[in-house]
Structures are given as structure tokens and as C-alpha cells.
Short mmCIF file of C-alpha atoms and ligand atoms in Angstrom, two decimals:
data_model
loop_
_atom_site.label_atom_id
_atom_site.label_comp_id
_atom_site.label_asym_id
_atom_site.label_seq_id
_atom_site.Cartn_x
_atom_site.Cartn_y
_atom_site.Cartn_z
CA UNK A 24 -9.66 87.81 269.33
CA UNK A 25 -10.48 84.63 267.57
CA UNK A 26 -11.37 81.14 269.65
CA UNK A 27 -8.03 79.59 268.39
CA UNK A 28 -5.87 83.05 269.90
CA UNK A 29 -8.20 82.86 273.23
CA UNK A 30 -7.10 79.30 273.32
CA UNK A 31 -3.25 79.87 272.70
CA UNK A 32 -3.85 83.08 274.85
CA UNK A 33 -5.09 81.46 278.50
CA UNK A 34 -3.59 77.90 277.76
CA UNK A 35 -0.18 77.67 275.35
CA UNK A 36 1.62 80.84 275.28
CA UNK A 37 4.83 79.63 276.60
CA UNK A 38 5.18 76.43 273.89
CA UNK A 39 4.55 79.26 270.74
CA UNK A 40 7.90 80.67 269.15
CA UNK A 41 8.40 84.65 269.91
CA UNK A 42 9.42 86.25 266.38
CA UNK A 43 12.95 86.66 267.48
CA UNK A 44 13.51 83.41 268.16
CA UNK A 45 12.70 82.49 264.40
CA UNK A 46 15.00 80.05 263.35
CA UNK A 47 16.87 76.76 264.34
CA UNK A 48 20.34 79.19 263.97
CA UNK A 49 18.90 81.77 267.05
CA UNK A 50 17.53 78.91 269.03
CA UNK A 51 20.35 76.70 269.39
CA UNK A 52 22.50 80.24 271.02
CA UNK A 53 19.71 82.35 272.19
CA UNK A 54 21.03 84.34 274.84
CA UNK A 55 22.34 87.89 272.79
CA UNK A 56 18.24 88.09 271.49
CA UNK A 57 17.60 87.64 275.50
CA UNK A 58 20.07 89.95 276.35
CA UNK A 59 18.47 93.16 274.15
CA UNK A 60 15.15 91.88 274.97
CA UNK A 61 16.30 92.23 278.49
CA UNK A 62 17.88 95.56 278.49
CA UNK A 63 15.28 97.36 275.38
CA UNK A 64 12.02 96.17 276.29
CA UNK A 65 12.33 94.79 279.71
CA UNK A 66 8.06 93.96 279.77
CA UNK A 67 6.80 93.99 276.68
CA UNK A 68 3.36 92.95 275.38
CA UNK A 69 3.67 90.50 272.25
CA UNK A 70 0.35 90.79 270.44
CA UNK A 71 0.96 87.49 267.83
CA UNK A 72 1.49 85.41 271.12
CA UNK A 73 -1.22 86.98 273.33
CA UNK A 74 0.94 87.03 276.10
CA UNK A 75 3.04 89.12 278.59
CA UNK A 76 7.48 88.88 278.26
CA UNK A 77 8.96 89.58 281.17
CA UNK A 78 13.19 89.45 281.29
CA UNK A 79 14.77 91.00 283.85
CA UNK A 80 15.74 89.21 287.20
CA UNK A 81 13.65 91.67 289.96
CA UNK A 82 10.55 91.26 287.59
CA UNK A 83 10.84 87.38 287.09
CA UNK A 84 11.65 86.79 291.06
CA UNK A 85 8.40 89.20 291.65
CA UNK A 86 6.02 87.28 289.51
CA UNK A 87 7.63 84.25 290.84
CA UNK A 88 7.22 84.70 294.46
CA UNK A 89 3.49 85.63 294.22
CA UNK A 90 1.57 83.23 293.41
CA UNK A 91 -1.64 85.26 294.82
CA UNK A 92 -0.86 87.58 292.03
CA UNK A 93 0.61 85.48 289.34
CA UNK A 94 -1.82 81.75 289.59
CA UNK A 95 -0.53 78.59 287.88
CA UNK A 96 -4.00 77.65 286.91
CA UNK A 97 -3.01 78.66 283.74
CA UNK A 98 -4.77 75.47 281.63
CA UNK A 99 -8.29 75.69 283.44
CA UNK A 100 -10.23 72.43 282.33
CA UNK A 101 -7.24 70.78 281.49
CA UNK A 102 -8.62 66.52 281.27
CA UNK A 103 -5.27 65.97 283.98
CA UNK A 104 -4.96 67.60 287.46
CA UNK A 105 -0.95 67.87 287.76
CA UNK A 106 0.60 69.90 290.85
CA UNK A 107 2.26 72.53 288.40
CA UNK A 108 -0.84 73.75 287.12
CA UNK A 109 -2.51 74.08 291.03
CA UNK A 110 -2.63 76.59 293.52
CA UNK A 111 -2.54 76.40 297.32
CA UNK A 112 -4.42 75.35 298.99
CA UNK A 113 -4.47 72.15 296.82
CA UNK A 114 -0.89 72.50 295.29
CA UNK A 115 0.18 72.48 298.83
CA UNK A 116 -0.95 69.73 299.82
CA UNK A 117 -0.61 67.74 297.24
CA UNK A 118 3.07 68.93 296.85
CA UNK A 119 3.46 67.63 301.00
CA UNK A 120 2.71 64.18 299.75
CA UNK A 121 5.46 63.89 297.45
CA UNK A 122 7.92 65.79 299.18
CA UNK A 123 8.84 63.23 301.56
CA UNK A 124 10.36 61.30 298.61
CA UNK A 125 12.51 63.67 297.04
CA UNK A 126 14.22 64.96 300.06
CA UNK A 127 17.76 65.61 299.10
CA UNK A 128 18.72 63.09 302.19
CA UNK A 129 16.28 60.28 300.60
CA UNK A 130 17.91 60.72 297.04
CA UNK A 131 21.68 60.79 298.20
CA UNK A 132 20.50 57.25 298.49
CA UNK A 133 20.26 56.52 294.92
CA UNK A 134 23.72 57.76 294.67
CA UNK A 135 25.13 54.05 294.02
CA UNK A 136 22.47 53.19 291.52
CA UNK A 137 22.76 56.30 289.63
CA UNK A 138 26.66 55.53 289.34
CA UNK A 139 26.07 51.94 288.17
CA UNK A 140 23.37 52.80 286.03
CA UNK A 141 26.04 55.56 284.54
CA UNK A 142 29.11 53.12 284.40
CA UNK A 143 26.52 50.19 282.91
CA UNK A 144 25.96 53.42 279.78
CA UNK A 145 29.53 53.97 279.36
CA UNK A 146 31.15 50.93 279.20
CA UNK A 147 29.12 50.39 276.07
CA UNK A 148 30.65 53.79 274.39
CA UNK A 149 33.64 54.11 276.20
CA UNK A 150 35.65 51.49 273.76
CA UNK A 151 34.62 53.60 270.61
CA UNK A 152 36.18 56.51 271.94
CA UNK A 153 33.01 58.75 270.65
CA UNK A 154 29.06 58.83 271.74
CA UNK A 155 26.52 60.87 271.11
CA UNK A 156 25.68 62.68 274.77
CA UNK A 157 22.18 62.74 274.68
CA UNK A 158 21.59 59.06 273.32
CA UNK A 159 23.94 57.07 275.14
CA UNK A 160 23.84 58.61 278.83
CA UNK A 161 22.02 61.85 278.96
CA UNK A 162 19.13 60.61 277.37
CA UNK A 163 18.34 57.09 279.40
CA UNK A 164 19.60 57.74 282.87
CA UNK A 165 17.00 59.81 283.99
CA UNK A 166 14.38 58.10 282.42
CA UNK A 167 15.48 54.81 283.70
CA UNK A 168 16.13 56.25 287.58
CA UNK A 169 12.62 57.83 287.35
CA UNK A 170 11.38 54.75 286.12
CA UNK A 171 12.68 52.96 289.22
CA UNK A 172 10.89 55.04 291.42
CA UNK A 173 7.85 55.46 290.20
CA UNK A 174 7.88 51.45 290.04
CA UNK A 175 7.59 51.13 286.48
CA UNK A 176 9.79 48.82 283.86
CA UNK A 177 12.80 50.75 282.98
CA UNK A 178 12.85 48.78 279.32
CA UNK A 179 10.01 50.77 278.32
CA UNK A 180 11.55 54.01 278.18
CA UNK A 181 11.88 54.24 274.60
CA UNK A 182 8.05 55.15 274.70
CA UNK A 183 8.78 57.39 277.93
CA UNK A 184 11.38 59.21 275.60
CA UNK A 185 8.91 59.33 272.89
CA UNK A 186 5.94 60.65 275.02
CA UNK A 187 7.69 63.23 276.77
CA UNK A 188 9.51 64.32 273.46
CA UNK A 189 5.93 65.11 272.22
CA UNK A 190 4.71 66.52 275.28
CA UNK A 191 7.40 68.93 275.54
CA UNK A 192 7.27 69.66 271.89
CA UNK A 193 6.56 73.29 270.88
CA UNK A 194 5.01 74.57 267.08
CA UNK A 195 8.02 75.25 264.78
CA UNK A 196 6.40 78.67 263.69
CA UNK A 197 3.36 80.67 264.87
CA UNK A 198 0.57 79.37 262.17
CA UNK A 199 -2.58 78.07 263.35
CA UNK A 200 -1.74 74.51 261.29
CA UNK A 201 1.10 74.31 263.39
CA UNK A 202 -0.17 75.18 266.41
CA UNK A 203 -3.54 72.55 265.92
CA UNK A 204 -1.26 69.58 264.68
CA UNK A 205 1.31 69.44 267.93
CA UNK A 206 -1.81 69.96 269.95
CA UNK A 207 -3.14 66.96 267.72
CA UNK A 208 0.00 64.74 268.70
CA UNK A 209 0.31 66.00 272.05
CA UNK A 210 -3.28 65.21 273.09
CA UNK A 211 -2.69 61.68 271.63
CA UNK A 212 0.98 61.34 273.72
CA UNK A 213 -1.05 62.03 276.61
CA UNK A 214 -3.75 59.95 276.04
CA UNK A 215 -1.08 56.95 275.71
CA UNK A 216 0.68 57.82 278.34
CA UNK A 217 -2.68 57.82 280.61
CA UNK A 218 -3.47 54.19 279.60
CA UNK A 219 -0.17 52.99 280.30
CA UNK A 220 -0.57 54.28 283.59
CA UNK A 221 -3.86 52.69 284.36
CA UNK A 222 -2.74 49.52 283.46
CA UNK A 223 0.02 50.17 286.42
CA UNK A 224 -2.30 51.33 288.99
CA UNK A 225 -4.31 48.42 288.01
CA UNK A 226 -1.53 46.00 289.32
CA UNK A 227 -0.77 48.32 292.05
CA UNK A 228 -4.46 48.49 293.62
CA UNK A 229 -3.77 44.30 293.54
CA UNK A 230 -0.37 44.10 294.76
CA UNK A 231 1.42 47.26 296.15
CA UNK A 232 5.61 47.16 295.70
CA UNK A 233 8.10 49.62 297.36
CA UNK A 234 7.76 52.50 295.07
CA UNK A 235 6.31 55.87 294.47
CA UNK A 236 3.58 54.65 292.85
CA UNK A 237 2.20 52.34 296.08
CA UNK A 238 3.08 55.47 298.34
CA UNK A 239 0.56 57.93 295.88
CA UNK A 240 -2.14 54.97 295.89
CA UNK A 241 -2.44 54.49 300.25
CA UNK A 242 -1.89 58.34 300.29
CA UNK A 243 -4.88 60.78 301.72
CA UNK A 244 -5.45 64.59 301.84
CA UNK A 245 -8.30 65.19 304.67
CA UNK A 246 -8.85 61.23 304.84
CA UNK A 247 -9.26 61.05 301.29
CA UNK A 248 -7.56 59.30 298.99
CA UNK A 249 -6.11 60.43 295.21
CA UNK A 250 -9.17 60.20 292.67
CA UNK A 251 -7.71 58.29 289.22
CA UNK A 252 -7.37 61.46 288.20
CA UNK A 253 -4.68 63.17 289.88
CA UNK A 254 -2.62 59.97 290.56
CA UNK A 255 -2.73 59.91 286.45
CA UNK A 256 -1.24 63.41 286.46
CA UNK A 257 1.28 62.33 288.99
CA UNK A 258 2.47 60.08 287.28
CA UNK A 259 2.56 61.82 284.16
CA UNK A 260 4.19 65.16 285.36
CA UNK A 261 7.02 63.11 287.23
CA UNK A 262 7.75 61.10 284.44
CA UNK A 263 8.23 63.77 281.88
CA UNK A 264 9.15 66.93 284.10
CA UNK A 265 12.46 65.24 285.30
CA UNK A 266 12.95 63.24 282.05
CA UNK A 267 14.04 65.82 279.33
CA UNK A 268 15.45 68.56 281.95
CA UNK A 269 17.64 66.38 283.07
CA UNK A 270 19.08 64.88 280.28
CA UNK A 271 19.42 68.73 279.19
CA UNK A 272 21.20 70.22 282.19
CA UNK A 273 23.90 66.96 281.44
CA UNK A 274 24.38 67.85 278.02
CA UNK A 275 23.96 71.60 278.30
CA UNK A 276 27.18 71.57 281.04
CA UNK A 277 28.92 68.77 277.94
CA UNK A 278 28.12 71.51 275.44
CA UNK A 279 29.90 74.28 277.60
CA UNK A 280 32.86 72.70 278.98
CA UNK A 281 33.67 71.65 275.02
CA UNK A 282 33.55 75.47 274.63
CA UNK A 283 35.58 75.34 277.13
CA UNK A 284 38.26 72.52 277.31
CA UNK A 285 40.46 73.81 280.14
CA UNK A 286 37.49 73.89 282.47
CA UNK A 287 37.70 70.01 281.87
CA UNK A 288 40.72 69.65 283.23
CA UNK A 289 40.07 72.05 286.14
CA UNK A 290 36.94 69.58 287.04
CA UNK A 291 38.72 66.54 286.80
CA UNK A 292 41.67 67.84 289.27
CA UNK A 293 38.70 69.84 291.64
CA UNK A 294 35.77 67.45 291.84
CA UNK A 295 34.37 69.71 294.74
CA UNK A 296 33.54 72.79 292.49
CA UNK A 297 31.43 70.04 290.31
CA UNK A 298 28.58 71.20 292.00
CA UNK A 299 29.06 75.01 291.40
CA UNK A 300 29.90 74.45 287.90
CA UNK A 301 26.22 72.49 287.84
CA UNK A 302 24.39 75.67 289.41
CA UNK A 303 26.27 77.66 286.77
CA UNK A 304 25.26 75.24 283.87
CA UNK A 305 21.52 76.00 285.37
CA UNK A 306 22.71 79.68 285.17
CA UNK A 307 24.02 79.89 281.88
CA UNK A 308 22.55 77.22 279.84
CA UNK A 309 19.27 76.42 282.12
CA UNK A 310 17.34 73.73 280.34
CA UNK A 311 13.91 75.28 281.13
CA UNK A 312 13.89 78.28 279.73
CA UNK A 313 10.49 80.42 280.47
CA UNK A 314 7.67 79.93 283.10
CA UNK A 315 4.06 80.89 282.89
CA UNK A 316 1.40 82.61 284.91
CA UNK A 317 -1.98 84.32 284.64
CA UNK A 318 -2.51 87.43 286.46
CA UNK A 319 -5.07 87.05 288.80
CA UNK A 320 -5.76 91.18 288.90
CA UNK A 321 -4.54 94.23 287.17
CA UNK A 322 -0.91 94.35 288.48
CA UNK A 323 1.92 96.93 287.23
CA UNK A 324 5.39 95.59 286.87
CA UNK A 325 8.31 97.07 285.75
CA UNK A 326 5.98 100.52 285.25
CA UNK A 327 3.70 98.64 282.89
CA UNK A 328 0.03 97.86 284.13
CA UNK A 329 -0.90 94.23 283.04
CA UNK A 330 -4.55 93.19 282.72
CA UNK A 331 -6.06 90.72 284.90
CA UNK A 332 -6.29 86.95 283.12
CA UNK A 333 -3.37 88.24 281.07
CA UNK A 334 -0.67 85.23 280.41
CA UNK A 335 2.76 86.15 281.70
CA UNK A 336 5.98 84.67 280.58
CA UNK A 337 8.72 84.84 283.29
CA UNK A 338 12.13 84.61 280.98
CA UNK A 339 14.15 82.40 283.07
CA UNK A 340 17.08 82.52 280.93
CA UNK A 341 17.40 85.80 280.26
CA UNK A 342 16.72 86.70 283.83
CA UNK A 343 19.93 84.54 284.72
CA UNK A 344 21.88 86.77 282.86
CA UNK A 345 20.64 90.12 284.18
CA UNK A 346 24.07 92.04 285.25
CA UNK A 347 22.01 93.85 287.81
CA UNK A 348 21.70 90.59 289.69
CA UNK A 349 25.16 88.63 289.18
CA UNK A 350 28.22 89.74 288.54
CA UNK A 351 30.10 88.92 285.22
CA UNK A 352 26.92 87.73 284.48
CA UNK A 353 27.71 86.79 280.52
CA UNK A 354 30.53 84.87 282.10
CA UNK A 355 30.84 81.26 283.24
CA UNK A 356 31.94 81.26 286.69
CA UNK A 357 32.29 77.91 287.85
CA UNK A 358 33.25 78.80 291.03
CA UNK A 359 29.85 81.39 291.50
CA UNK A 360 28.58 81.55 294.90
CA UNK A 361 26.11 81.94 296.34
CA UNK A 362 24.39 81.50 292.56
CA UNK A 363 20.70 82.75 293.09
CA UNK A 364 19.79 81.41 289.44
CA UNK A 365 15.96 80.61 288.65
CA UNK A 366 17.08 77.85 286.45
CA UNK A 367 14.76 75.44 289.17
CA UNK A 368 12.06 78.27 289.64
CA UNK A 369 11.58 79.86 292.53
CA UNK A 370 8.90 79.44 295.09
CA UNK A 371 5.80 76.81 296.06
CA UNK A 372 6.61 75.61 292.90
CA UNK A 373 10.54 75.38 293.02
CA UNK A 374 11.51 72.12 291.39
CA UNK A 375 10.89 69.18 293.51
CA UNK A 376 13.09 67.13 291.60
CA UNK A 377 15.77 69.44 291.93
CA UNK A 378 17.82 67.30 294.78
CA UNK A 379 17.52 63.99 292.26
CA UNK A 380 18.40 66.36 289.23
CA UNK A 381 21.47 67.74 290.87
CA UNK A 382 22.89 64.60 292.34
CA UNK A 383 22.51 62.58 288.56
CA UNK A 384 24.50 65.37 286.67
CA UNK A 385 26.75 65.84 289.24
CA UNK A 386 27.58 61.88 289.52
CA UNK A 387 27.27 61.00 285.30
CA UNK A 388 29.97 64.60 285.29
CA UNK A 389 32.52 62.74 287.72
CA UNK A 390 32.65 59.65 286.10
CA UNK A 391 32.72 61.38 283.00
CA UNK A 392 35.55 63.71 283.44
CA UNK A 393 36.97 60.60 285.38
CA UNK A 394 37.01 58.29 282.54
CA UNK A 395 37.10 60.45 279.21
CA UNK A 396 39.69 62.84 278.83
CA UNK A 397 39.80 66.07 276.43
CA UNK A 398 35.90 65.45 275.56
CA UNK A 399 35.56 67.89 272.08
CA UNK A 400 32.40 68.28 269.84
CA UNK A 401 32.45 66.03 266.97
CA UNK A 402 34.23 67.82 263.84
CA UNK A 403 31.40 68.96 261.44
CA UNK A 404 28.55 67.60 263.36
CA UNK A 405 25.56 69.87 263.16
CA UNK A 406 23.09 70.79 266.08
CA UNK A 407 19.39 71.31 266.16
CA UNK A 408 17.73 72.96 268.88
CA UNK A 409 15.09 71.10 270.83
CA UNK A 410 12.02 72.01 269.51
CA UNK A 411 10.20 73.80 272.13
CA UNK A 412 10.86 77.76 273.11
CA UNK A 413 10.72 76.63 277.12
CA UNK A 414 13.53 74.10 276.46
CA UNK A 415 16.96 74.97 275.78
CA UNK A 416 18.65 71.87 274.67
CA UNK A 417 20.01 69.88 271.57
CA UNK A 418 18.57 66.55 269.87
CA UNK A 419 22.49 65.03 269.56
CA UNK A 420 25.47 65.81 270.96
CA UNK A 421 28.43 63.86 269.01
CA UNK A 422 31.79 63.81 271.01
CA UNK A 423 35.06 62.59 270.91
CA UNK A 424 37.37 61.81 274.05
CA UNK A 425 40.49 59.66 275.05
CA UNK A 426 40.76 57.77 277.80
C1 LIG B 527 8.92 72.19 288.77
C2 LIG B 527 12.98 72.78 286.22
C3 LIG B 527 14.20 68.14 287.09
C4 LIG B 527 9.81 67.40 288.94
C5 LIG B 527 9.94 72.75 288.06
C6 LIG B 527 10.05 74.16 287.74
C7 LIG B 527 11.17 74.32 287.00
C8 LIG B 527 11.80 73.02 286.88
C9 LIG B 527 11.70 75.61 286.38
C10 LIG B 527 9.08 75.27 288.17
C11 LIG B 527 7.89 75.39 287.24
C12 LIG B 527 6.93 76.50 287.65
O1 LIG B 527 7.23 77.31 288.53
O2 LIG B 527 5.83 76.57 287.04
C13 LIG B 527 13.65 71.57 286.25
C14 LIG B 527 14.99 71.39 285.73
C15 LIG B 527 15.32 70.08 285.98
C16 LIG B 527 14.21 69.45 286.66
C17 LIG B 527 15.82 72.45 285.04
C18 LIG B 527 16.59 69.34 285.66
C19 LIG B 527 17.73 69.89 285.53
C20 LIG B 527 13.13 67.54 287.69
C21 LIG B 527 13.08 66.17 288.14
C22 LIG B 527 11.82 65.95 288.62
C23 LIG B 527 11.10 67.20 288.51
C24 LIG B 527 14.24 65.18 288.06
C25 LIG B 527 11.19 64.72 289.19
C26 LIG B 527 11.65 63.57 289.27
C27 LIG B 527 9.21 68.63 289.04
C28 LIG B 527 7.87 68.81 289.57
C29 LIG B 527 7.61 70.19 289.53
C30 LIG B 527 8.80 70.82 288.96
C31 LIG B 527 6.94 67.72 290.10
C32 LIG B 527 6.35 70.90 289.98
C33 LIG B 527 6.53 71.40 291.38
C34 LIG B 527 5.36 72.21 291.86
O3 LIG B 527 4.54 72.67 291.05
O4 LIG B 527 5.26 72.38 293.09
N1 LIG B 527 11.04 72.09 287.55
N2 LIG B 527 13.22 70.39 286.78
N3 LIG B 527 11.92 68.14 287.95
N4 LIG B 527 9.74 69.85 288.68
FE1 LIG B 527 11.51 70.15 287.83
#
């Protein structure tokens, strides 16, 4: 193996195309290639990517659940300490120090904000009787809430956008130039995004304010406080983690229910299922797509023995439609409970934005379904896949609607 393939092999697996997954076409619908992957070669070794494929629910939830067996620690000497890349004891707790603030009881307090932050996006769009989804609300809304709690100005998040575009950005094909140029512009949207931050904590360490931000600066794990360090990748991971998943799971449910237009109207007259029909979206369409571990020792699943230090890709969306799991799996049922999906993860490292993630789509849906009416895709408007093999989303999302 050559230094670049030991680098993509222990570090970047998960952000490098899989052959089947070859064009723009297969990424925007993915889910039949998932599907045979799934039920032909349920654990399969992939040689160009160096890494482990795991589909099928049982396996996923296994490698999930153990993180003894299956670390996180998957970028080792990574510049930026972030809690999705630790494991306990020092993911836990780290992870206790930010839990507090993302309780689903703290965030139902945002609930206001997010709908006048929502309202505030539509009005603009409303009058034209079209918008593009993902640039007029799906896009800034989560930026701009994030933004508010981490305490920083909400009228820079053009360069948030931009930064965790890059950061989530995957190689369009599997060639070394590829690979070494988005590791060229992601090293740089990193590097940008750590000196904004510093600049923050400088005014913070000065004056603290009422935000998440002040609360990670007087924090302390064994009477120590944060070093720069980890309050940089704090800030980071927040910013971007919730940022472009967010915006997804929002557009992802848009993209469905215009495949769908009765299930509009269904919505709009049954505002309680809005939250099943959310856990479905995360289901059917979940906006992160694959997770990866290392294997910490030689491990067998699904009947095939994987190597210690081996990268392991846990197939989240393919997983979500494993018929031995759900029923009518390759249908949406908005109505699905309970809906086990791994469309958050599963585990220590379950979302912790998942409470703030659920209540935004689930308030910008209502006032969506409550103000537009018969929302359909733009005639002849073409969509390109995010492009990043973890993400399943779209750049644009061009609508029409009454009102
Ligand atoms: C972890 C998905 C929104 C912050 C995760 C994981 C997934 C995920 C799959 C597990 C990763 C792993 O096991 O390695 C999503 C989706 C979202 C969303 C689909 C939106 C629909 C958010 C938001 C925030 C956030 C809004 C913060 C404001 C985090 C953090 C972790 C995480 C900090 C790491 C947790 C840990 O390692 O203990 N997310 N996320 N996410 N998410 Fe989210």
C-alpha cells in the first residue's frame, strides 16, 4: 500500500466515492445500488477505498453499539480534538459538558425564535410564489439558530455556509489529484474557520455573554479547563455538524412530499404525524448517509473476519431500508412507529443535536405546509447531488406553491 492509500485508508474512507456510486445520476437516487449492495454483498471489502462496507441493519447497529470494538479515533493526529473523533473516557466527558445545552427541554425553548426566524425567510419568498428550498430557508435557518447559540454574528453565515460546504465536501472520483486538492481546500476551510474562532474566544476570555461559547470557556473536566484546542474543535464540529444536516433533512422531507403531493395535504390537515413523517424523512432520505470506525481487533461480522485497524463503513442508508428490520421498508410510512432508524446514529455518539434538529424541521414544515399550498418541483429544473458520499442532499431545490 502506498503512503497516499494508508492515508485515505486510516483517515478518509468515508468522504471517497464507492464505484457504484459513480455518477451525479446514481447519487442524487441512491437507494436501488444500496439495496443490492445490501442483499448481494452484505460486508464486503472494497480494495480501491481501503475500507470495510457494511449494509445491513443487525451489522450497522452491532458496529454501532460497540465502540470497544469499533473506536472513533479514526483521524489519529488530527491538528483539532472534536468529540466525534474521541472515545470514552474523554468523549464522555466531554460529551457531559455539552449535553446540558441541547436537552430536548432546553431547545423547545428556541421554539419561538426558530418560528420567527422561519416566518422572517418566508415572507421574503412567499410573494413570488416560488423559492429555491435550500437557499431561502433550508439553507440559513440552521446556520443562523446555531449561530445564536454558540454566540456568534448570525450575518456571517455566508462564510459558515462556505466553510462547512468545503468541510463536508467529498472527491468527485477516486484519483489521487482529486483526493489531494479537497484535502488542499479543506485544510485551508479549517484553518479559516480556526482563526475566526480565536478571534471569538478572544472577546469571550474579556467579556463572557449568555451563550455556548462562555459556558465551554468557565467549563472544567477534573478541575481543568478546555485547552484552545478542543474549545476550537467545539466550535468547529457544532457549527458545521448541525449546519448542512439540517438544512438536508428540511429539504430531503420537501423533495419527498413533492413526490408525493397528497401527503401534503394529509400534513397540513394532521400536524401531529409531522413528527413521524420527520423520523421517516431520516428513514428514507437520511441526510448522513455512512458512519466510520476502525476496528480495534480482529472481529467477524456478518461471517466475515475483519482485520484489526481496518476502516469500517456503517451504511446508514441502506441499513434504513433493510426489510428484515422495518416493515414496508421501501415504503414511506409517515405514520411508522416506533421508527428505530440510524439516520441520528446510534449510541455514545447518537446525535446531540438531534432534539434542535428535530424541533427546526418540524416547525419550518408547519409553517410551510401552513402557508404554501400544493408545493411541486420546479418544471425542468435539474438537481445535483451534494458532493460528498456521507451526505445525501441536493445543492437547489426550485419550487412552486400557492398560497
Ligand atoms: C453526531 C446526524 C444535526 C451535532 C451525529 C451522528 C450522526 C448525526 C449520524 C453520529 C456520528 C457518529 O456516530 O460518528 C445528524 C443529522 C442531523 C444532525 C442527520 C440533522 C438532521 C445536528 C445538529 C447539531 C449536531 C443540529 C448541533 C447543533 C452533532 C454532534 C455530534 C453529532 C456534536 C457528535 C456527538 C458525539 O460524538 O458524541 N449527528 N446530525 N448534529 N451531531 Fe448530528
Amino acid at each position: 500500500m502506498n503512503s497516499m492509500d494508508q492515508m485515505k485508508n486510516t483517515r478518509y474512507a468515508n468522504i471517497i466515492p464507492m464505484k457504484e456510486l459513480d455518477t451525479k445520476e446514481k447519487r442524487l437516487y441512491p437507494f436501488p445500488i444500496y439495496d443490492k449492495l445490501r442483499e448481494e454483498t452484505p460486508v464486503r471489502y472494497d480494495k480501491e477505498r481501503a475500507c470495510w462496507d457494511i449494509f445491513r441493519y443487525d451489522d450497522v447497529h452491532l458496529v454501532l453499539k460497540n465502540p470497544k470494538l469499533f473506536s472513533s479515533r479514526r483521524s489519529q493526529g488530527e491538528k483539532r480534538e472534536s468529540l466525534l473523533i474521541m472515545d470514552p473516557p474523554k468523549h464522555t466527558q466531554m460529551r457531559n459538558l455539552v449535553n446540558k445545552a441541547f436537552t430536548p427541554k432546553v431547545i423547545q425553548e428556541l421554539e419561538p425564535r426558530i418560528a420567527e426566524i422561519t416566518n422572517g425567510l418566508l415572507d421574503e419568498v412567499i410573494p413570488n410564489t416560488r423559492m429555491d428550498m435550500v437557499y431561502d430557508v433550508a439553507g440559513p435557518l440552521p446556520v443562523i439558530m446555531i449561530a445564536e447559540l454558540l454566540g456568534v454574528p448570525a450575518r456571517d453565515r455566508q462564510l459558515f455556509k462556505a466553510w462547512s460546504d468545503v468541510l463536508v465536501k467529498g472527491p468527485e472520483v477516486n484519483t489521487d489529484e482529486a483526493f489531494t486538492s479537497v484535502m488542499a481546500e479543506k485544510r485551508q476551510a479549517s484553518d479559516e474557520l480556526s482563526d475566526y474562532f480565536k478571534d471569538i474566544l478572544v472577546q469571550r476570555r474579556r467579556k463572557r455573554e449568555n451563550d455556548l461559547i462562555s459556558l465551554l470557556l468557565d467549563a472544567e473536566i477534573d478541575g481543568e479547563k478546555l485547552s484552545e484546542e478542543e474549545l476550537l474543535g467545539f466550535c468547529i464540529l457544532l457549527l458545521v455538524a448541525g449546519n448542512e444536516t439540517t438544512t438536508n433533512l428540511i429539504v430531503n422531507a420537501i423533495r419527498y412530499m413533492t413526490e408525493d403531493v397528497p401527503l401534503q395535504a394529509h400534513l397540513r390537515a394532521h400536524p401531529e404525524l409531522l413528527p413521524h413523517a420527520i423520523e421517516e424523512t431520516l428513514r428514507f432520505y437520511p441526510p448522513i448517509q455512512a458512519i466510520g470506525r476502525i476496528a480495534t481487533r480482529d472481529v467477524e461480522i456478518g461471517g466475515q473476519k475483519v482485520e484489526a485497524g481496518s476502516q469500517v463503513i456503517s451504511w446508514v442508508a441502506a441499513a434504513n431500508r433493510d426489510g428484515r428490520k422495518f416493515a414496508e421498508a421501501a415504503r414511506f410510512v409517515p405514520t411508522r412507529k416506533p421508527n428505530p432508524h440510524l439516520g441520528f446514529g446510534f449510541g455514545i455518539h447518537f446525535c446531540l443535536g438531534a432534539p434542535l434538529a428535530r424541533l427546526e424541521a418540524r416547525i419550518v414544515l408547519g409553517i410551510l405546509l401552513h402557508r404554501c399550498i400544493d408545493i411541486e418541483r420546479e418544471e425542468g429544473a435539474l438537481l445535483h447531488p451534494i458532493q460528498s458520499p456521507f451526505v445525501f442532499g441536493v445543492t437547489h431545490f426550485p419550487v412552486r406553491f400557492r398560497t
